[in-house]
């Protein structure tokens, strides 16, 4: 049977006909179903804190999440910038959050800070890469995958009161297309209110003039656009962190106690901590996660795949599937491999031949020498033989002569003896 | 049209929470007033995002003509989502092929927007020779998976990939009262592997309660005997609570439904129903038929779960198969004959 597919209006939302319902259907519970499902699964949130050693990153995290993450002070003598990631399971009412905090160690401590940002960039890319790998697997489990991609990057600006450091600008510029950057002014209790105002303006104008794209709180949803727009104007947040509590009135509040007064962390007149917490967690956590996935990760994925040579359309502008490209590439690679293998084999064969000829040469030489020696030897031998023969001849001749002489001698003796006898008889 | 007063009870006890309420974030145990972090505000953020994005739902209805598929859809969504097939006056036209008609609607309720796509399959089971009737439907379902897969592996991807995958397939069983027919068994056996199947007994007002129970039991036995896993599938229960709820549902399927888009006056209220000489069948009365249970399952409680299973299980199975066969095919084409991974 043939399929006749008539699809008026499934290609885009615009073509779907709007329809009015005559009664309560009940799918208004969908958002609740969705939320319930997510609550069961739990959420994942990853924060990266970049800042110089001792600027207050760990303390701020402690204050923000109202816990005491096990932190230890880092030394100022790290040869290279490192990143330390720690994962925690937090729970508030019925929401479970898997929070990963990544801190830079030794940022800004080196004499030569040229490579400082590279480790951070590499770390972020590594997380994207492992997600990409999982996504490209044949048998994948994105459902259970522990998402380690950085959702928010808090960049801690030192409270100099003047302007951004060049390290800050360079680092933020390298990171702005990879992660949502939220700049904060650390240890803001060292700056007076008026100085702070000027400082903030200076920072923002420097960021703009250098083209650094920091994270903007989204203003398209009417529920939150007002507060987000207001907060966008207060960036960067001037924060103070503290895990110590001081008694104010009859309450214990998080604060820093100085001889001249108490800086209350959660007092909005004192610092922007509450605003940061509000924006980062209560209002925009989901948007941060979404931006990371749909913007930063997609950009990484696109660049990575294009770098590997994949395209969506081939030179004839016909759509090419990823599979085809991948297979074509693999085919090419294998062909390459085969060719190289062939080359190596040929080279090997040639070498063997050469060696063979060499050896044959040597053999021939040896053979020649051997023949020569043999000839010499036989010559010598024949000479010797001759000599021996002549010697033997001589010996023979001599012994003959000797025998003859002896015979003669004997005869002559006998003759003499006979003569003597005769003589005697005669007498 | 006035609001229909419907008993809000959803499933047989223990019931799911009748009304979904927004829980005001409360600081957890061990946290005082001043130490509220606000992590649970993410629930509200998610809700807002979901409302803004809207939802998509694709339902397929399969069954012989005349079983009341279009009427049921209209009853479910309280609007004319399906146009009933118009019969030619002089002769009944039996289509020579199985058509697959897909119609989309934008509906909205209390601020929640949904794009509902109803996929109709007129001609299913109507021919004389119904062998392989499941093929065009299987092909359609796989084509949707394929389309999604292609979008997903693009380099430049859309921000939100339009989801046209069939989330749920409602299979209409004619109310014979005896047992499943070979067509039913064959279809459900094959399709339950690629899509969530929800079998329903159509036009259940022809069965008495005893006949209905007997029929349901017979069907359940046959499904079990043939290894057909209909929604909710046992193997996808996530935890004990889930299993408990789903077990109760599994004891009730297939739902015996009656559809109607006409209202009648009953006891001073206007209700959807079918008026006959021997009484009026109230569609949403659980004493009369199980339409309310079907609606609650599909829409009010398990819709998200149905979509979840489609995307994380059925689609993934298709994807694995597809990517593997691609590898084999291309390996063969390269003359290596070897599957290189």
XYZ file of C-alpha atoms in Angstrom:
768
model
C 0.000 0.000 0.000
C 1.161 3.404 -0.777
C 1.378 6.228 1.688
C -0.332 9.418 0.707
C 0.815 11.964 3.193
C -1.107 15.138 3.260
C 0.267 17.464 5.847
C -1.341 20.821 5.814
C 0.482 22.772 8.399
C 3.018 20.628 10.139
C 6.019 22.428 8.776
C 5.814 25.504 10.873
C 3.739 26.767 13.678
C 2.347 29.453 11.463
C 0.480 26.956 9.342
C -1.205 25.100 12.190
C -4.751 26.201 12.505
C -5.661 27.726 15.817
C -8.563 26.005 17.433
C -10.656 26.976 20.391
C -11.612 24.487 23.029
C -15.153 24.146 24.180
C -14.317 22.827 27.590
C -11.569 22.003 29.994
C -9.290 19.439 28.430
C -6.629 19.354 31.067
C -3.326 19.810 29.313
C -2.686 22.903 31.349
C -1.119 20.447 33.727
C 1.711 19.904 31.257
C 4.115 22.395 32.809
C 3.485 20.731 36.151
C 4.162 17.309 34.661
C 7.363 18.643 33.223
C 8.415 20.187 36.498
C 7.603 17.026 38.405
C 9.702 14.975 36.060
C 12.615 17.373 36.439
C 12.256 17.381 40.189
C 12.574 13.629 40.221
C 15.648 13.782 38.043
C 17.288 16.601 39.918
C 19.077 19.569 38.432
C 22.633 20.248 37.534
C 24.429 23.556 37.765
C 28.093 24.330 37.222
C 29.769 27.578 38.211
C 33.257 28.644 37.293
C 34.923 31.229 39.495
C 37.849 33.067 38.016
C 39.814 35.447 40.113
C 43.136 36.095 41.716
C 44.206 34.100 44.708
C 42.710 35.465 47.889
C 40.057 37.567 46.194
C 37.224 35.778 47.959
C 35.925 33.212 45.482
C 35.448 30.370 47.941
C 33.959 32.626 50.590
C 31.453 34.000 48.133
C 30.406 30.484 47.106
C 29.975 29.546 50.728
C 27.837 32.591 51.323
C 25.840 32.150 48.151
C 24.852 28.580 48.862
C 24.762 28.956 52.585
C 27.012 26.001 53.226
C 30.549 25.395 54.139
C 32.221 23.807 51.168
C 35.539 22.354 52.225
C 37.979 24.923 51.037
C 41.577 25.424 51.718
C 43.707 28.395 51.033
C 45.843 28.184 47.953
C 49.421 29.289 47.818
C 50.535 32.183 45.696
C 53.346 30.235 44.181
C 51.605 28.046 41.692
C 53.729 27.766 38.557
C 50.707 27.437 36.309
C 47.046 28.223 36.556
C 45.083 25.156 37.605
C 41.408 24.509 37.945
C 39.874 22.667 40.847
C 36.391 21.296 40.455
C 34.273 20.045 43.324
C 30.782 18.631 43.093
C 28.176 18.847 45.831
C 24.658 17.544 46.263
C 22.416 20.220 47.683
C 18.784 20.067 48.515
C 16.245 22.735 49.278
C 12.634 21.706 49.955
C 12.051 19.092 47.255
C 14.628 20.258 44.761
C 17.881 18.401 44.446
C 20.766 20.254 42.880
C 24.038 18.775 41.780
C 26.299 21.783 42.057
C 29.805 21.831 40.677
C 32.065 24.708 41.610
C 35.216 25.146 39.613
C 37.806 27.488 41.067
C 40.928 28.752 39.420
C 44.059 28.182 41.434
C 46.933 30.517 41.020
C 45.257 32.827 38.551
C 47.195 36.049 38.226
C 50.047 34.912 40.448
C 52.623 34.152 37.835
C 55.236 36.608 36.713
C 54.337 35.934 33.132
C 50.561 35.772 32.829
C 50.389 35.176 29.126
C 49.185 31.620 29.438
C 46.791 32.208 32.307
C 43.581 32.149 30.374
C 44.514 29.156 28.255
C 43.891 26.607 30.979
C 40.483 28.010 31.630
C 39.595 27.957 27.945
C 40.877 24.405 27.684
C 38.828 23.296 30.661
C 35.651 24.748 29.232
C 36.350 23.180 25.861
C 37.012 19.822 27.465
C 33.564 19.828 29.043
C 31.962 20.704 25.715
C 33.995 18.006 24.036
C 32.901 15.274 26.384
C 29.263 16.279 25.905
C 29.755 16.256 22.161
C 31.340 12.830 22.343
C 28.396 11.515 24.282
C 25.967 13.060 21.837
C 27.712 11.503 18.874
C 27.892 8.051 20.360
C 25.798 5.371 18.790
C 24.563 3.997 22.076
C 24.199 7.085 24.171
C 22.542 7.953 27.434
C 22.053 11.695 27.458
C 19.315 11.136 29.984
C 21.744 10.087 32.692
C 24.687 12.080 31.522
C 26.250 14.235 34.203
C 26.404 17.567 32.458
C 29.692 19.187 33.390
C 29.502 22.140 31.037
C 29.994 25.455 32.740
C 26.712 27.330 32.981
C 27.919 30.523 34.613
C 31.308 32.114 34.973
C 31.763 34.582 37.801
C 34.685 36.802 37.014
C 36.070 38.431 40.125
C 37.364 41.923 39.555
C 39.813 43.277 42.082
C 38.481 46.344 43.892
C 41.127 48.757 42.740
C 38.587 51.434 42.140
C 40.240 52.479 38.926
C 39.694 50.170 35.990
C 40.015 46.637 34.735
C 43.406 45.026 34.556
C 44.683 43.960 31.196
C 44.612 40.350 32.351
C 40.903 40.771 33.067
C 40.176 42.154 29.633
C 42.190 39.536 27.820
C 40.673 36.674 29.788
C 37.105 37.863 29.448
C 37.552 38.460 25.756
C 38.713 34.892 25.283
C 35.845 33.501 27.284
C 32.874 35.537 26.179
C 31.968 33.272 23.299
C 32.338 30.141 25.372
C 30.563 30.794 28.596
C 28.098 33.169 30.248
C 30.273 35.726 31.996
C 28.940 37.558 35.027
C 31.515 40.043 36.298
C 31.495 40.819 40.016
C 33.520 43.289 42.007
C 35.015 41.344 44.881
C 35.649 42.618 48.417
C 33.431 45.555 47.642
C 33.559 46.769 51.208
C 36.863 48.432 50.425
C 35.261 50.861 48.011
C 33.106 53.773 49.008
C 29.718 54.277 47.430
C 30.706 57.106 45.145
C 33.891 55.424 44.038
C 31.907 52.282 43.404
C 29.527 54.055 41.092
C 32.375 55.498 39.038
C 34.184 52.165 39.070
C 31.174 50.322 37.718
C 30.714 52.796 34.906
C 34.379 52.580 34.018
C 34.307 48.812 33.968
C 31.229 48.593 31.780
C 32.539 51.128 29.316
C 35.841 49.298 29.096
C 34.036 46.049 28.443
C 31.945 47.629 25.734
C 34.852 49.356 24.053
C 36.793 46.105 23.992
C 33.854 44.207 22.605
C 33.487 41.819 25.519
C 30.081 40.158 25.493
C 29.062 39.545 29.047
C 25.893 37.710 29.959
C 22.771 39.800 29.718
C 19.828 38.827 31.857
C 16.999 37.981 29.479
C 14.343 40.587 29.004
C 11.957 38.865 26.618
C 9.704 37.291 29.223
C 7.363 39.857 30.706
C 7.320 38.200 34.095
C 10.941 38.953 34.668
C 11.888 41.534 32.086
C 11.482 44.434 34.461
C 13.734 43.096 37.137
C 16.238 41.780 34.650
C 16.499 45.057 32.818
C 17.051 46.840 36.106
C 19.746 44.379 37.090
C 21.471 44.638 33.748
C 22.053 48.252 34.637
C 23.629 47.471 37.964
C 26.271 45.144 36.592
C 28.899 44.369 37.719
C 27.606 43.333 41.132
C 29.677 44.588 44.029
C 29.746 41.706 46.464
C 30.947 40.948 49.925
C 31.091 37.400 51.192
C 31.193 36.126 54.703
C 30.617 32.863 56.464
C 30.806 34.472 59.887
C 27.772 35.709 61.688
C 27.370 38.810 63.751
C 24.515 39.660 66.069
C 22.563 42.668 64.818
C 19.586 43.555 66.958
C 18.274 40.170 67.929
C 19.201 38.312 64.757
C 22.359 36.621 63.648
C 23.300 37.839 60.200
C 26.151 37.090 57.910
C 28.481 40.010 58.172
C 32.017 41.269 58.445
C 32.854 43.076 61.665
C 35.190 46.020 61.576
C 36.100 48.430 64.359
C 34.195 51.111 62.507
C 31.083 49.146 61.798
C 29.547 45.969 60.480
C 29.133 45.189 56.787
C 26.010 43.094 56.422
C 26.173 40.780 53.485
C 22.461 40.571 52.953
C 21.807 44.257 53.368
C 21.171 45.697 49.949
C 22.436 49.073 51.061
C 25.776 47.585 51.890
C 26.450 45.456 48.827
C 24.837 43.736 45.865
C 25.078 40.220 47.231
C 21.340 39.708 47.446
C 20.948 40.908 43.882
C 23.603 38.487 42.692
C 21.908 35.605 44.438
C 18.561 36.651 43.109
C 19.757 36.918 39.535
C 22.069 33.951 39.472
C 19.854 31.456 41.219
C 16.297 32.547 41.771
C 15.518 34.170 38.472
C 17.880 33.075 35.739
C 19.438 29.737 36.568
C 17.389 27.994 33.926
C 18.192 30.615 31.321
C 21.896 30.305 32.072
C 21.659 26.582 31.485
C 19.708 27.042 28.311
C 22.089 29.649 26.889
C 24.995 27.365 27.601
C 23.333 24.561 25.702
C 21.763 26.364 22.799
C 24.326 29.056 22.183
C 27.773 28.294 23.542
C 27.658 24.544 23.107
C 26.151 24.767 19.615
C 28.873 27.182 18.603
C 31.528 24.839 19.912
C 29.919 21.895 18.168
C 29.628 23.715 14.894
C 33.233 24.882 14.965
C 34.517 21.492 15.997
C 32.647 19.624 13.295
C 33.570 22.112 10.619
C 37.159 21.883 11.729
C 37.034 18.152 11.238
C 35.882 18.787 7.730
C 32.168 18.159 7.949
C 29.767 20.393 6.137
C 26.068 20.415 5.724
C 26.275 20.920 1.986
C 28.874 19.609 -0.418
C 30.435 21.707 -3.224
C 27.380 21.153 -5.383
C 25.272 22.636 -2.605
C 23.411 19.427 -2.055
C 22.791 18.551 1.551
C 25.295 16.083 2.842
C 24.487 14.027 5.837
C 26.907 13.909 8.682
C 27.018 10.181 8.303
C 28.013 10.393 4.662
C 30.703 12.922 5.360
C 31.963 10.891 8.250
C 32.050 7.767 6.159
C 33.699 9.565 3.279
C 36.314 10.867 5.632
C 36.883 7.487 7.100
C 37.149 5.974 3.660
C 39.664 8.617 2.736
C 41.597 8.018 5.890
C 41.648 4.308 5.331
C 42.767 4.804 1.758
C 45.508 7.012 3.054
C 46.465 4.384 5.548
C 46.553 1.715 2.887
C 48.660 3.864 0.637
C 51.159 4.480 3.358
C 51.246 0.834 4.190
C 51.935 0.098 0.540
C 54.715 2.633 0.486
C 56.326 1.150 3.497
C 56.102 -2.304 2.081
C 57.703 -1.162 -1.152
C 60.478 0.533 0.696
C 61.058 -2.579 2.697
C 61.196 -4.727 -0.413
C 63.647 -2.375 -1.994
C 65.905 -2.353 0.989
C 65.855 -6.088 1.054
C 66.845 -6.194 -2.586
C 69.678 -3.815 -1.976
C 70.907 -5.810 0.896
C 70.661 -8.918 -1.160
C 72.780 -7.457 -3.947
C 75.328 -6.286 -1.453
C 75.555 -9.682 0.061
C 75.822 -11.302 -3.335
C 78.694 -8.985 -4.197
C 80.464 -9.883 -1.047
C 79.882 -13.503 -1.704
C 81.295 -13.248 -5.169
C 84.329 -11.477 -3.874
C 84.938 -14.106 -1.335
C 84.466 -16.774 -3.905
C 87.047 -15.097 -6.107
C 89.509 -14.874 -3.310
C 88.940 -18.459 -2.447
C 89.614 -19.560 -6.019
C 92.724 -17.534 -6.111
C 94.051 -18.978 -2.950
C 93.219 -22.443 -4.135
C 95.151 -21.867 -7.275
C 98.139 -20.599 -5.405
C 97.974 -23.519 -3.136
C 97.867 -26.014 -5.917
C 100.704 -24.264 -7.655
C 102.782 -24.444 -4.562
C 101.808 -28.006 -4.116
C 102.880 -28.982 -7.593
C 106.129 -27.154 -7.133
C 106.725 -28.969 -3.936
C 105.844 -32.229 -5.556
C 108.376 -31.579 -8.254
C 111.014 -30.804 -5.772
C 110.243 -33.900 -3.882
C 110.441 -35.977 -6.962
C 113.721 -34.542 -7.884
C 114.839 -35.057 -4.333
C 113.688 -38.606 -4.443
C 115.427 -39.058 -7.712
C 118.573 -37.752 -6.195
C 118.190 -40.013 -3.245
C 117.655 -42.925 -5.539
C 120.617 -42.079 -7.617
C 122.650 -41.622 -4.485
C 121.576 -44.890 -2.972
C 122.300 -46.606 -6.246
C 125.657 -45.064 -6.299
C 126.131 -46.004 -2.722
C 125.081 -49.547 -3.345
C 127.314 -49.710 -6.359
C 130.182 -48.301 -4.411
C 129.652 -50.716 -1.585
C 129.529 -53.494 -3.977
C 132.655 -52.355 -5.550
C 134.204 -51.948 -2.163
C 133.176 -55.417 -1.182
C 134.495 -56.824 -4.378
C 137.742 -55.033 -4.044
C 138.093 -56.271 -0.457
C 137.376 -59.728 -1.514
C 139.847 -59.346 -4.243
C 142.344 -58.035 -1.796
C 141.630 -60.786 0.585
C 142.047 -63.294 -2.124
C 145.235 -61.774 -3.218
C 146.506 -61.809 0.292
C 145.561 -65.391 0.625
C 147.245 -66.171 -2.487
C 150.241 -64.365 -1.340
C 150.334 -66.248 1.823
C 150.063 -69.525 0.078
C 152.768 -68.726 -2.126
C 155.115 -68.065 0.580
C -20.208 26.286 25.697
C -20.346 26.097 29.445
C -17.650 24.517 31.499
C -18.415 20.887 32.115
C -18.376 19.904 35.775
C -16.277 16.809 35.783
C -15.244 14.809 38.796
C -11.649 15.726 39.206
C -10.638 12.319 40.475
C -8.173 10.876 38.073
C -7.101 7.347 38.831
C -8.515 4.728 41.180
C -7.164 5.245 44.680
C -4.538 6.166 45.640
C -5.157 9.062 43.374
C -2.611 11.346 41.811
C -2.730 14.857 43.247
C -5.984 16.193 41.980
C -4.822 19.710 41.424
C -1.323 20.632 40.557
C -0.459 23.575 42.683
C 2.515 25.782 42.650
C 4.355 25.159 45.865
C 5.579 28.308 47.391
C 9.304 27.774 47.988
C 9.827 27.007 51.620
C 13.219 26.965 53.243
C 14.152 23.374 53.928
C 14.848 21.864 57.306
C 17.824 23.327 59.053
C 17.606 26.576 57.198
C 16.375 29.659 58.909
C 14.678 32.609 57.322
C 17.863 34.406 56.519
C 19.534 31.443 54.935
C 17.164 30.862 52.090
C 19.168 30.275 48.958
C 16.471 29.999 46.367
C 17.466 26.862 44.516
C 13.884 25.741 44.310
C 13.029 28.851 42.396
C 14.315 26.936 39.412
C 11.014 25.084 39.290
C 9.239 28.324 38.621
C 11.828 29.250 36.019
C 11.293 25.946 34.234
C 7.585 26.397 34.311
C 7.909 29.837 32.809
C 10.179 28.561 30.085
C 7.795 25.723 29.290
C 4.864 28.087 29.061
C 6.794 30.333 26.752
C 7.984 27.554 24.471
C 4.723 25.714 24.277
C 4.323 21.990 23.862
C 4.006 19.607 20.966
C 1.985 16.434 20.896
C 1.562 13.991 18.030
C -1.127 11.362 18.383
C -1.886 8.694 15.821
C -5.224 6.948 15.683
C -5.413 3.538 14.086
C -8.445 1.406 13.547
C -10.971 0.275 11.030
C -13.316 2.857 9.658
C -16.448 3.460 11.610
C -14.984 2.762 15.027
C -15.313 6.330 16.158
C -11.729 7.510 15.925
C -12.469 11.050 14.863
C -15.235 11.402 17.384
C -12.965 10.254 20.162
C -10.319 12.773 19.189
C -12.857 15.511 19.157
C -14.110 14.453 22.548
C -10.631 14.266 23.992
C -9.695 17.732 22.903
C -13.128 19.231 23.109
C -12.932 20.678 19.636
C -13.124 19.646 16.031
C -9.594 18.329 15.668
C -10.609 15.657 13.213
C -13.086 15.946 10.462
C -15.174 12.840 10.310
C -14.715 10.980 7.089
C -17.472 11.851 4.732
C -18.955 8.903 2.915
C -20.024 9.146 -0.686
C -23.776 8.979 -0.896
C -24.342 6.312 -3.493
C -21.580 3.863 -2.751
C -19.279 3.495 0.148
C -15.825 4.098 -1.099
C -13.346 1.725 0.425
C -9.959 3.242 -0.143
C -7.587 0.987 -2.019
C -4.658 2.067 0.067
C -3.957 3.209 3.566
C -3.831 6.940 3.733
C -1.906 8.743 6.379
C -3.383 12.123 7.094
C -1.757 14.472 9.489
C -3.475 17.612 10.694
C -2.085 20.144 13.150
C -3.828 22.523 15.466
C -2.685 25.175 17.869
C -4.629 24.958 21.071
C -4.306 26.882 24.253
C -5.560 26.407 27.743
C -4.845 28.670 30.715
C -1.806 30.114 29.072
C -0.362 26.771 28.063
C 0.030 26.522 24.337
C 0.153 23.212 22.545
C 0.603 22.199 18.966
C -1.491 19.104 18.598
C -1.048 16.914 15.547
C -3.558 14.173 14.956
C -2.433 11.535 12.481
C -5.278 9.624 10.983
C -5.002 6.359 9.099
C -8.124 5.920 7.029
C -8.200 2.665 5.172
C -6.477 0.626 7.827
C -7.939 -2.843 8.038
C -10.576 -2.056 5.458
C -9.235 -3.976 2.521
C -9.989 -7.571 1.768
C -6.363 -8.525 2.037
C -4.913 -6.830 5.068
C -1.569 -8.462 5.137
C 1.161 -5.941 5.732
C -1.344 -3.278 6.631
C 1.027 -2.228 9.341
C 3.756 -1.450 6.843
C 2.785 2.037 5.689
C 2.215 3.059 9.285
C 5.552 1.704 10.391
C 7.123 3.476 7.469
C 5.511 6.751 8.482
C 6.647 6.456 12.067
C 10.183 5.663 11.009
C 10.120 8.549 8.557
C 9.423 10.896 11.453
C 12.315 9.457 13.433
C 14.489 9.805 10.373
C 13.544 13.426 9.928
C 14.404 14.177 13.531
C 17.688 12.323 13.241
C 18.684 14.269 10.170
C 17.992 17.523 11.915
C 19.920 16.408 14.918
C 23.085 15.526 13.078
C 23.221 18.722 11.110
C 26.135 21.016 11.743
C 23.946 24.085 11.865
C 21.095 22.995 13.997
C 17.858 24.740 14.666
C 17.422 26.106 18.134
C 14.461 23.852 18.679
C 14.194 20.841 16.454
C 10.536 20.499 15.441
C 9.282 17.275 16.893
C 7.054 15.360 14.525
C 7.707 11.964 16.066
C 4.608 10.025 16.903
C 4.326 10.091 20.665
C 1.349 7.874 21.067
C -0.664 5.525 18.895
C -4.219 4.844 19.973
C -5.354 1.523 18.613
C -9.085 0.958 18.333
C -10.294 -2.543 19.061
C -13.768 -3.310 17.770
C -16.133 -4.368 20.553
C -16.627 -7.975 19.512
C -16.553 -9.089 23.102
C -14.568 -12.222 22.303
C -10.876 -11.717 21.793
C -8.339 -9.962 19.664
C -8.339 -10.612 15.955
C -5.201 -11.646 14.094
C -5.038 -8.174 12.548
C -4.998 -6.584 15.982
C -2.369 -8.934 17.334
C -0.146 -8.564 14.313
C -0.348 -4.800 14.275
C 0.206 -4.286 17.951
C 2.999 -6.782 18.106
C 4.982 -4.968 15.472
C 4.207 -1.428 16.391
C 4.665 -1.748 20.144
C 8.359 -1.993 19.451
C 8.596 1.414 17.829
C 5.873 3.516 19.372
C 3.789 3.761 22.525
C 0.542 1.934 21.866
C -2.570 2.667 23.885
C -5.275 0.148 22.982
C -8.877 1.154 23.537
C -12.129 -0.705 23.098
C -14.133 1.429 20.738
C -17.874 1.981 20.898
C -17.957 0.351 24.299
C -21.602 1.153 24.773
C -22.415 -2.118 23.015
C -20.966 -4.119 25.876
C -22.501 -4.693 29.254
C -20.231 -4.315 32.242
C -19.706 -8.055 32.592
C -19.015 -8.492 28.899
C -16.641 -5.591 29.108
C -14.668 -7.026 31.982
C -14.476 -10.404 30.318
C -13.355 -8.846 27.066
C -10.702 -6.770 28.773
C -9.351 -9.735 30.628
C -9.220 -11.757 27.428
C -7.384 -8.971 25.684
C -4.884 -8.592 28.493
C -4.192 -12.296 28.422
C -3.672 -12.263 24.702
C -1.384 -9.302 24.870
C 0.665 -11.053 27.477
C 0.697 -14.304 25.553
C 1.951 -12.568 22.440
C 4.549 -10.558 24.304
C 2.991 -7.253 23.331
C 4.094 -4.416 25.573
C 1.610 -1.595 25.472
C 1.879 1.703 27.286
C 2.715 1.940 30.162
C 5.477 -0.567 29.541
C 6.589 -2.472 32.588
C 10.276 -2.130 31.853
C 10.208 1.644 31.833
C 8.825 2.115 35.311
C 11.306 4.310 37.058
C 10.743 3.600 40.708
C 8.426 1.872 43.103
C 5.968 4.743 43.141
C 5.819 4.759 39.366
C 5.327 1.029 39.280
C 2.480 1.235 41.726
C 0.664 3.852 39.712
C 1.330 2.124 36.425
C 0.333 -1.279 37.724
C -3.068 0.115 38.494
C -3.298 1.437 34.967
C -2.124 -1.847 33.505
C -4.945 -3.572 35.292
C -7.425 -1.350 33.561
C -6.260 -1.291 30.004
C -7.635 -1.417 27.412
C -9.968 1.413 28.302
C -13.504 0.963 27.087
C -14.414 4.304 25.595
C -17.367 6.049 24.152
C -16.921 9.280 22.279
C -19.333 12.073 21.658
C -19.259 15.682 20.703
C -22.868 16.413 21.404
C -24.234 17.703 24.633
C -27.413 16.668 26.305
C -29.284 17.781 29.338
C -28.911 15.283 32.166
C -30.130 16.039 35.647
C -30.049 19.709 35.024
C -26.506 19.707 33.651
C -25.282 19.775 30.125
C -23.057 16.794 29.523
C -21.371 15.193 26.585
C -23.141 12.021 25.778
C -25.004 9.711 23.462
C -28.752 9.762 23.711
C -30.592 6.509 23.103
C -34.117 5.374 23.743
C -33.032 3.424 26.790
C -30.987 6.146 28.373
C -28.235 8.641 27.877
C -24.656 7.499 28.044
C -22.560 10.120 29.762
C -19.131 10.107 28.220
C -17.345 11.562 31.176
C -19.076 9.464 33.781
C -16.773 6.741 34.942
C -19.675 4.560 35.831
C -20.670 4.535 32.168
C -17.397 4.289 30.312
C -13.718 4.767 30.829
C -13.207 7.798 28.678
C -12.249 9.915 31.665
C -9.471 7.488 32.559
C -8.129 7.579 29.050
C -8.189 11.337 29.018
C -6.482 11.569 32.359
C -3.820 9.097 31.345
C -3.102 10.679 28.030
C -3.374 14.302 28.916
C -3.458 15.110 32.539
C -0.920 12.800 34.095
C 1.196 10.865 31.670
C 1.615 13.056 28.645
C 5.097 14.158 29.551
C 6.052 10.592 30.335
C 4.737 9.383 26.974
C 6.804 11.975 25.168
C 9.800 11.107 27.280
C 9.647 7.438 26.428
C 9.304 8.261 22.755
C 12.336 10.489 22.708
C 14.651 8.698 25.058
C 13.811 5.106 24.221
C 12.016 4.527 20.939
C 13.924 7.216 19.114
C 17.256 6.102 20.537
C 16.590 2.524 19.456
C 15.885 3.763 15.952
C 18.985 5.926 15.997
C 21.246 3.099 17.107
C 19.868 0.808 14.439
C 20.152 3.452 11.759
C 23.689 4.507 12.596
C 24.831 0.909 12.772
C 23.324 -0.062 9.471
C 24.834 3.002 7.897
C 28.241 1.902 9.043
C 27.752 -1.581 7.671
C 26.392 -0.325 4.388
C 29.219 2.052 3.798
C 31.802 -0.460 4.931
C 30.434 -2.846 2.369
C 30.384 -0.171 -0.264
C 34.026 0.465 0.397
C 34.700 -3.128 -0.383
C 36.225 -3.758 2.968
C 33.365 -5.910 4.127
C 34.554 -5.176 7.604
C 32.724 -3.162 10.153
C 35.263 -0.670 11.333
C 34.228 1.288 14.336
